Amino acid sequence: MTQPVSPPRDTTDKIPSTGQPPAWRGLLARADVRTLSLLGVLAALIVVGGITKPDEFLDTRNLQLVLTQGSVIGVVTVGMTFVIMSGGIDLSVGAIVALASVWATTVATQEYGFAGILFTAVLVGVGCGLVNGLLIAYGGMVPFIATLAMLASARGLALQITDGKTQIVTIDSVLDLGERDAYILGVPPLVLVFAVVTIIGWLILNRTTFGRRTVAVGGNAEAARLAGIDVRRQRLYLYLLSGLCCGIAAFLLIILSGSGQNTNGNLYELDAIAAAIIGGTLLSGGRGTIVGSVLGVLIFTTITNIFALNNLQSDVQQIAKGAIIVAAVLVQRRTASTT
């Protein structure tokens, strides 16, 4: 007599657990550690500033100055973070800021008032970003070479427009934004603009398909293409975004300085790249955070302020910044090798 065949038992509950948390939890944990580390460094710098120059560093006006100065490079850094996360680089951001600021402050442009200056600054930034994007995405040029060419061209054009002279802004509605009377609850308008750009950048990166596509392109461009992402178009959009941020930063710089100069934005590209790296953005692409980049900006701005208050030479500041960048890259390499 044949024995009845018993139904197969469900043994899934007996599969031993590996005890490993989901991958996203590990990424989140590392992001939290990086953020807390950056906050710790910033807190330590504030303590150092408070000890070395307590009356000057902790003064409300000085803290407002630190935030205001960080706002201009901070807006540029938000756009740079997206570009680096995609595996690219933009060496032309400082030159674009200079070109946008002088083009927006010519006599002909100022005849159109506040709106004319703002529109011109943003339009020039986006236009330069478009050229970069087309050369890189559709022209097949290496980002380093394309943006280096834009750096030289934009600087040269800015010098030609100004003839080496400072262009003074005469529009009161623009200048008034830099006065203390324009502060909202003690916060300068430039800082509020930086906050808005940061929030929008965070939402785009973390809550939209655009952000996910940026990470995918930076992680593996070929895999992103096979997954149906138009890699060339995505890269074009990213350089447009970087140019837009440069145009906004140029307008903020016009408010801050009350003028347009061909020397504006000097070394902004290095500061923006350094801030993004300090914030945890991988130079190879595929990983980065807006919050980390913003904290990187605040760290560098605070260092510069502390050095200035203590009458330390600018070359010492550059050495300190260079050491911080090297340390951040070494930490990135160590982190990548252990994951």
GROMACS .gro file of C-alpha atoms in nm:
model
  339
    1MET     CA    1   0.000   0.000   0.000
    2THR     CA    2   0.136   0.334  -0.096
    3GLN     CA    3   0.190   0.578   0.183
    4PRO     CA    4   0.012   0.909   0.155
    5VAL     CA    5   0.242   1.184   0.047
    6SER     CA    6   0.251   1.464   0.297
    7PRO     CA    7   0.252   1.816   0.164
    8PRO     CA    8   0.587   1.991   0.158
    9ARG     CA    9   0.655   2.181   0.470
   10ASP     CA   10   0.727   2.550   0.469
   11THR     CA   11   1.083   2.576   0.591
   12THR     CA   12   1.129   2.944   0.526
   13ASP     CA   13   1.090   3.015   0.893
   14LYS     CA   14   1.386   2.789   0.967
   15ILE     CA   15   1.631   2.971   0.740
   16PRO     CA   16   1.892   3.112   0.972
   17SER     CA   17   1.896   3.485   0.990
   18THR     CA   18   2.215   3.653   0.882
   19GLY     CA   19   2.162   3.923   1.138
   20GLN     CA   20   2.260   4.187   0.882
   21PRO     CA   21   2.046   4.500   0.866
   22PRO     CA   22   1.915   4.622   0.532
   23ALA     CA   23   2.166   4.808   0.318
   24TRP     CA   24   1.974   5.134   0.340
   25ARG     CA   25   2.009   5.131   0.717
   26GLY     CA   26   2.386   5.112   0.683
   27LEU     CA   27   2.389   5.404   0.443
   28LEU     CA   28   2.167   5.604   0.674
   29ALA     CA   29   2.388   5.524   0.970
   30ARG     CA   30   2.702   5.636   0.784
   31ALA     CA   31   2.527   5.955   0.675
   32ASP     CA   32   2.429   6.025   1.035
   33VAL     CA   33   2.784   5.966   1.154
   34ARG     CA   34   2.922   6.204   0.890
   35THR     CA   35   2.667   6.470   0.978
   36LEU     CA   36   2.735   6.439   1.350
   37SER     CA   37   3.109   6.453   1.284
   38LEU     CA   38   3.072   6.771   1.081
   39LEU     CA   39   2.853   6.925   1.351
   40GLY     CA   40   3.120   6.832   1.603
   41VAL     CA   41   3.392   7.002   1.398
   42LEU     CA   42   3.176   7.312   1.358
   43ALA     CA   43   3.104   7.319   1.731
   44ALA     CA   44   3.476   7.285   1.806
   45LEU     CA   45   3.555   7.579   1.575
   46ILE     CA   46   3.292   7.791   1.750
   47VAL     CA   47   3.453   7.706   2.084
   48VAL     CA   48   3.797   7.799   1.947
   49GLY     CA   49   3.663   8.128   1.815
   50GLY     CA   50   3.489   8.198   2.142
   51ILE     CA   51   3.808   8.134   2.338
   52THR     CA   52   4.051   8.326   2.115
   53LYS     CA   53   3.828   8.625   2.042
   54PRO     CA   54   3.521   8.601   2.268
   55ASP     CA   55   3.404   8.961   2.237
   56GLU     CA   56   3.444   8.975   1.860
   57PHE     CA   57   3.366   8.623   1.738
   58LEU     CA   58   3.050   8.573   1.942
   59ASP     CA   59   2.918   8.918   1.858
   60THR     CA   60   2.585   8.904   1.676
   61ARG     CA   61   2.713   9.118   1.391
   62ASN     CA   62   3.009   8.888   1.335
   63LEU     CA   63   2.792   8.576   1.333
   64GLN     CA   64   2.560   8.745   1.084
   65LEU     CA   65   2.866   8.828   0.872
   66VAL     CA   66   2.982   8.464   0.876
   67LEU     CA   67   2.642   8.343   0.760
   68THR     CA   68   2.616   8.615   0.496
   69GLN     CA   69   2.959   8.541   0.349
   70GLY     CA   70   2.885   8.170   0.354
   71SER     CA   71   2.556   8.222   0.170
   72VAL     CA   72   2.718   8.322  -0.160
   73ILE     CA   73   2.959   8.029  -0.184
   74GLY     CA   74   2.692   7.808  -0.026
   75VAL     CA   75   2.452   7.856  -0.316
   76VAL     CA   76   2.733   7.768  -0.559
   77THR     CA   77   2.815   7.459  -0.352
   78VAL     CA   78   2.460   7.327  -0.376
   79GLY     CA   79   2.489   7.319  -0.755
   80MET     CA   80   2.842   7.179  -0.737
   81THR     CA   81   2.722   6.893  -0.515
   82PHE     CA   82   2.478   6.777  -0.783
   83VAL     CA   83   2.748   6.793  -1.052
   84ILE     CA   84   3.004   6.598  -0.849
   85MET     CA   85   2.746   6.339  -0.748
   86SER     CA   86   2.689   6.270  -1.117
   87GLY     CA   87   3.059   6.198  -1.162
   88GLY     CA   88   3.137   6.538  -1.315
   89ILE     CA   89   3.320   6.852  -1.208
   90ASP     CA   90   3.272   7.223  -1.272
   91LEU     CA   91   3.584   7.439  -1.256
   92SER     CA   92   3.409   7.740  -1.408
   93VAL     CA   93   3.170   7.836  -1.127
   94GLY     CA   94   3.385   8.123  -0.997
   95ALA     CA   95   3.433   8.268  -1.344
   96ILE     CA   96   3.060   8.235  -1.418
   97VAL     CA   97   2.982   8.425  -1.098
   98ALA     CA   98   3.222   8.700  -1.207
   99LEU     CA   99   3.078   8.721  -1.558
  100ALA     CA  100   2.719   8.723  -1.433
  101SER     CA  101   2.795   8.992  -1.175
  102VAL     CA  102   2.962   9.232  -1.423
  103TRP     CA  103   2.708   9.172  -1.699
  104ALA     CA  104   2.427   9.243  -1.454
  105THR     CA  105   2.582   9.568  -1.331
  106THR     CA  106   2.657   9.743  -1.660
  107VAL     CA  107   2.500  10.083  -1.709
  108ALA     CA  108   2.267   9.945  -1.977
  109THR     CA  109   2.148   9.663  -1.750
  110GLN     CA  110   2.094   9.887  -1.447
  111GLU     CA  111   1.853  10.097  -1.649
  112TYR     CA  112   1.604   9.811  -1.605
  113GLY     CA  113   1.630   9.829  -1.227
  114PHE     CA  114   1.611   9.544  -0.977
  115ALA     CA  115   1.440   9.300  -1.213
  116GLY     CA  116   1.690   9.369  -1.490
  117ILE     CA  117   1.990   9.296  -1.266
  118LEU     CA  118   1.840   8.977  -1.125
  119PHE     CA  119   1.722   8.849  -1.463
  120THR     CA  120   2.057   8.920  -1.630
  121ALA     CA  121   2.258   8.750  -1.355
  122VAL     CA  122   2.044   8.436  -1.368
  123LEU     CA  123   2.031   8.434  -1.749
  124VAL     CA  124   2.410   8.460  -1.783
  125GLY     CA  125   2.457   8.181  -1.528
  126VAL     CA  126   2.212   7.950  -1.701
  127GLY     CA  127   2.360   8.034  -2.041
  128CYS     CA  128   2.711   7.939  -1.929
  129GLY     CA  129   2.574   7.623  -1.773
  130LEU     CA  130   2.403   7.540  -2.101
  131VAL     CA  131   2.729   7.573  -2.292
  132ASN     CA  132   2.907   7.351  -2.040
  133GLY     CA  133   2.629   7.094  -2.053
  134LEU     CA  134   2.617   7.078  -2.432
  135LEU     CA  135   2.995   7.042  -2.462
  136ILE     CA  136   3.007   6.766  -2.201
  137ALA     CA  137   2.682   6.577  -2.260
  138TYR     CA  138   2.653   6.600  -2.636
  139GLY     CA  139   3.000   6.712  -2.743
  140GLY     CA  140   3.173   6.431  -2.559
  141MET     CA  141   3.423   6.660  -2.390
  142VAL     CA  142   3.576   6.569  -2.056
  143PRO     CA  143   3.415   6.787  -1.781
  144PHE     CA  144   3.757   6.901  -1.659
  145ILE     CA  145   3.854   7.036  -2.002
  146ALA     CA  146   3.515   7.185  -2.093
  147THR     CA  147   3.475   7.373  -1.766
  148LEU     CA  148   3.840   7.481  -1.767
  149ALA     CA  149   3.778   7.639  -2.109
  150MET     CA  150   3.468   7.811  -1.971
  151LEU     CA  151   3.672   7.938  -1.677
  152ALA     CA  152   3.921   8.107  -1.907
  153SER     CA  153   3.657   8.240  -2.147
  154ALA     CA  154   3.423   8.376  -1.878
  155ARG     CA  155   3.709   8.547  -1.694
  156GLY     CA  156   3.832   8.702  -2.015
  157LEU     CA  157   3.486   8.825  -2.113
  158ALA     CA  158   3.428   8.967  -1.765
  159LEU     CA  159   3.755   9.160  -1.790
  160GLN     CA  160   3.660   9.288  -2.135
  161ILE     CA  161   3.320   9.411  -2.016
  162THR     CA  162   3.461   9.598  -1.716
  163ASP     CA  163   3.789   9.705  -1.874
  164GLY     CA  164   3.939   9.622  -1.536
  165LYS     CA  165   3.718   9.873  -1.353
  166THR     CA  166   3.467   9.826  -1.073
  167GLN     CA  167   3.104   9.878  -1.177
  168ILE     CA  168   2.911  10.048  -0.896
  169VAL     CA  169   2.546   9.957  -0.842
  170THR     CA  170   2.316  10.259  -0.821
  171ILE     CA  171   1.981  10.083  -0.775
  172ASP     CA  172   1.861  10.152  -0.421
  173SER     CA  173   1.625   9.854  -0.413
  174VAL     CA  174   1.925   9.625  -0.465
  175LEU     CA  175   2.156   9.801  -0.220
  176ASP     CA  176   1.889   9.815   0.050
  177LEU     CA  177   1.885   9.434   0.073
  178GLY     CA  178   2.235   9.450   0.218
  179GLU     CA  179   2.140   9.694   0.493
  180ARG     CA  180   2.050   9.591   0.847
  181ASP     CA  181   1.704   9.743   0.806
  182ALA     CA  182   1.626   9.464   0.558
  183TYR     CA  183   1.703   9.187   0.809
  184ILE     CA  184   1.407   8.967   0.896
  185LEU     CA  185   1.408   8.874   1.267
  186GLY     CA  186   1.780   8.944   1.270
  187VAL     CA  187   1.847   8.720   0.968
  188PRO     CA  188   2.003   8.881   0.657
  189PRO     CA  189   1.806   8.833   0.332
  190LEU     CA  190   2.106   8.661   0.172
  191VAL     CA  191   2.097   8.392   0.440
  192LEU     CA  192   1.726   8.339   0.379
  193VAL     CA  193   1.791   8.293   0.006
  194PHE     CA  194   2.066   8.043   0.086
  195ALA     CA  195   1.828   7.856   0.317
  196VAL     CA  196   1.561   7.838   0.046
  197VAL     CA  197   1.812   7.713  -0.213
  198THR     CA  198   1.936   7.452   0.034
  199ILE     CA  199   1.586   7.326   0.111
  200ILE     CA  200   1.494   7.308  -0.257
  201GLY     CA  201   1.820   7.129  -0.336
  202TRP     CA  202   1.758   6.877  -0.057
  203LEU     CA  203   1.405   6.810  -0.179
  204ILE     CA  204   1.522   6.765  -0.539
  205LEU     CA  205   1.798   6.526  -0.438
  206ASN     CA  206   1.601   6.318  -0.189
  207ARG     CA  207   1.240   6.338  -0.300
  208THR     CA  208   1.239   6.344  -0.680
  209THR     CA  209   1.328   6.114  -0.967
  210PHE     CA  210   1.577   6.379  -1.079
  211GLY     CA  211   1.776   6.321  -0.762
  212ARG     CA  212   1.763   5.943  -0.799
  213ARG     CA  213   1.876   5.970  -1.160
  214THR     CA  214   2.166   6.190  -1.055
  215VAL     CA  215   2.284   5.930  -0.805
  216ALA     CA  216   2.238   5.652  -1.061
  217VAL     CA  217   2.440   5.833  -1.328
  218GLY     CA  218   2.719   5.903  -1.082
  219GLY     CA  219   2.721   5.547  -0.951
  220ASN     CA  220   2.731   5.374  -1.288
  221ALA     CA  221   2.648   5.568  -1.603
  222GLU     CA  222   2.624   5.257  -1.823
  223ALA     CA  223   2.390   5.081  -1.583
  224ALA     CA  224   2.180   5.398  -1.564
  225ARG     CA  225   2.159   5.405  -1.945
  226LEU     CA  226   2.051   5.041  -1.959
  227ALA     CA  227   1.787   5.120  -1.697
  228GLY     CA  228   1.632   5.373  -1.935
  229ILE     CA  229   1.785   5.696  -1.806
  230ASP     CA  230   1.888   5.948  -2.068
  231VAL     CA  231   2.236   6.006  -1.929
  232ARG     CA  232   2.328   6.286  -2.168
  233ARG     CA  233   2.013   6.483  -2.097
  234GLN     CA  234   2.058   6.433  -1.722
  235ARG     CA  235   2.411   6.570  -1.738
  236LEU     CA  236   2.290   6.868  -1.939
  237TYR     CA  237   2.029   6.944  -1.674
  238LEU     CA  238   2.289   6.918  -1.399
  239TYR     CA  239   2.517   7.178  -1.556
  240LEU     CA  240   2.215   7.400  -1.615
  241LEU     CA  241   2.141   7.367  -1.244
  242SER     CA  242   2.500   7.458  -1.158
  243GLY     CA  243   2.480   7.763  -1.384
  244LEU     CA  244   2.151   7.868  -1.224
  245CYS     CA  245   2.311   7.851  -0.879
  246CYS     CA  246   2.601   8.062  -1.006
  247GLY     CA  247   2.360   8.325  -1.136
  248ILE     CA  248   2.180   8.342  -0.801
  249ALA     CA  249   2.514   8.362  -0.619
  250ALA     CA  250   2.623   8.646  -0.848
  251PHE     CA  251   2.313   8.845  -0.756
  252LEU     CA  252   2.377   8.784  -0.385
  253LEU     CA  253   2.737   8.899  -0.432
  254ILE     CA  254   2.614   9.215  -0.603
  255ILE     CA  255   2.396   9.286  -0.299
  256LEU     CA  256   2.682   9.212  -0.061
  257SER     CA  257   2.947   9.422  -0.236
  258GLY     CA  258   2.729   9.679  -0.411
  259SER     CA  259   2.930   9.637  -0.728
  260GLY     CA  260   3.035   9.409  -1.010
  261GLN     CA  261   3.400   9.317  -1.064
  262ASN     CA  262   3.583   9.081  -1.295
  263THR     CA  263   3.768   8.946  -0.987
  264ASN     CA  264   3.446   8.831  -0.821
  265GLY     CA  265   3.418   8.462  -0.743
  266ASN     CA  266   3.792   8.412  -0.725
  267LEU     CA  267   3.868   8.051  -0.622
  268TYR     CA  268   3.498   7.978  -0.568
  269GLU     CA  269   3.542   7.656  -0.762
  270LEU     CA  270   3.799   7.531  -0.513
  271ASP     CA  271   3.594   7.635  -0.211
  272ALA     CA  272   3.278   7.473  -0.349
  273ILE     CA  273   3.455   7.148  -0.436
  274ALA     CA  274   3.627   7.142  -0.097
  275ALA     CA  275   3.301   7.204   0.090
  276ALA     CA  276   3.127   6.925  -0.102
  277ILE     CA  277   3.412   6.684  -0.032
  278ILE     CA  278   3.417   6.775   0.337
  279GLY     CA  279   3.042   6.710   0.340
  280GLY     CA  280   3.090   6.355   0.216
  281THR     CA  281   3.035   6.389  -0.158
  282LEU     CA  282   3.248   6.136  -0.347
  283LEU     CA  283   3.463   6.278  -0.625
  284SER     CA  284   3.393   5.961  -0.822
  285GLY     CA  285   3.021   6.029  -0.797
  286GLY     CA  286   2.725   5.833  -0.672
  287ARG     CA  287   2.709   5.966  -0.318
  288GLY     CA  288   2.665   6.298  -0.142
  289THR     CA  289   2.435   6.507   0.072
  290ILE     CA  290   2.319   6.866   0.058
  291VAL     CA  291   2.327   6.893   0.437
  292GLY     CA  292   2.688   6.775   0.445
  293SER     CA  293   2.790   7.026   0.179
  294VAL     CA  294   2.622   7.311   0.367
  295LEU     CA  295   2.805   7.212   0.686
  296GLY     CA  296   3.127   7.205   0.484
  297VAL     CA  297   3.060   7.563   0.372
  298LEU     CA  298   2.996   7.676   0.729
  299ILE     CA  299   3.316   7.506   0.850
  300PHE     CA  300   3.533   7.679   0.590
  301THR     CA  301   3.363   8.015   0.642
  302THR     CA  302   3.408   7.988   1.018
  303ILE     CA  303   3.776   7.898   0.977
  304THR     CA  304   3.831   8.201   0.755
  305ASN     CA  305   3.655   8.427   1.005
  306ILE     CA  306   3.858   8.295   1.301
  307PHE     CA  307   4.183   8.340   1.111
  308ALA     CA  308   4.089   8.694   1.012
  309LEU     CA  309   3.995   8.792   1.367
  310ASN     CA  310   4.328   8.657   1.493
  311ASN     CA  311   4.522   8.843   1.221
  312LEU     CA  312   4.665   8.525   1.073
  313GLN     CA  313   4.806   8.538   0.722
  314SER     CA  314   4.596   8.422   0.428
  315ASP     CA  315   4.862   8.168   0.331
  316VAL     CA  316   4.810   7.996   0.667
  317GLN     CA  317   4.438   7.981   0.592
  318GLN     CA  318   4.505   7.813   0.258
  319ILE     CA  319   4.741   7.561   0.420
  320ALA     CA  320   4.474   7.478   0.680
  321LYS     CA  321   4.209   7.436   0.412
  322GLY     CA  322   4.439   7.214   0.208
  323ALA     CA  323   4.510   6.994   0.509
  324ILE     CA  324   4.138   6.958   0.577
  325ILE     CA  325   4.071   6.859   0.215
  326VAL     CA  326   4.346   6.595   0.222
  327ALA     CA  327   4.212   6.456   0.550
  328ALA     CA  328   3.858   6.441   0.409
  329VAL     CA  329   3.971   6.254   0.096
  330LEU     CA  330   4.169   6.005   0.306
  331VAL     CA  331   3.865   5.945   0.524
  332GLN     CA  332   3.654   5.890   0.210
  333ARG     CA  333   3.903   5.634   0.076
  334ARG     CA  334   3.912   5.452   0.407
  335THR     CA  335   3.533   5.450   0.429
  336ALA     CA  336   3.498   5.324   0.070
  337SER     CA  337   3.749   5.043   0.129
  338THR     CA  338   3.561   4.916   0.434
  339THR     CA  339   3.215   4.911   0.273
   0.00000   0.00000   0.00000
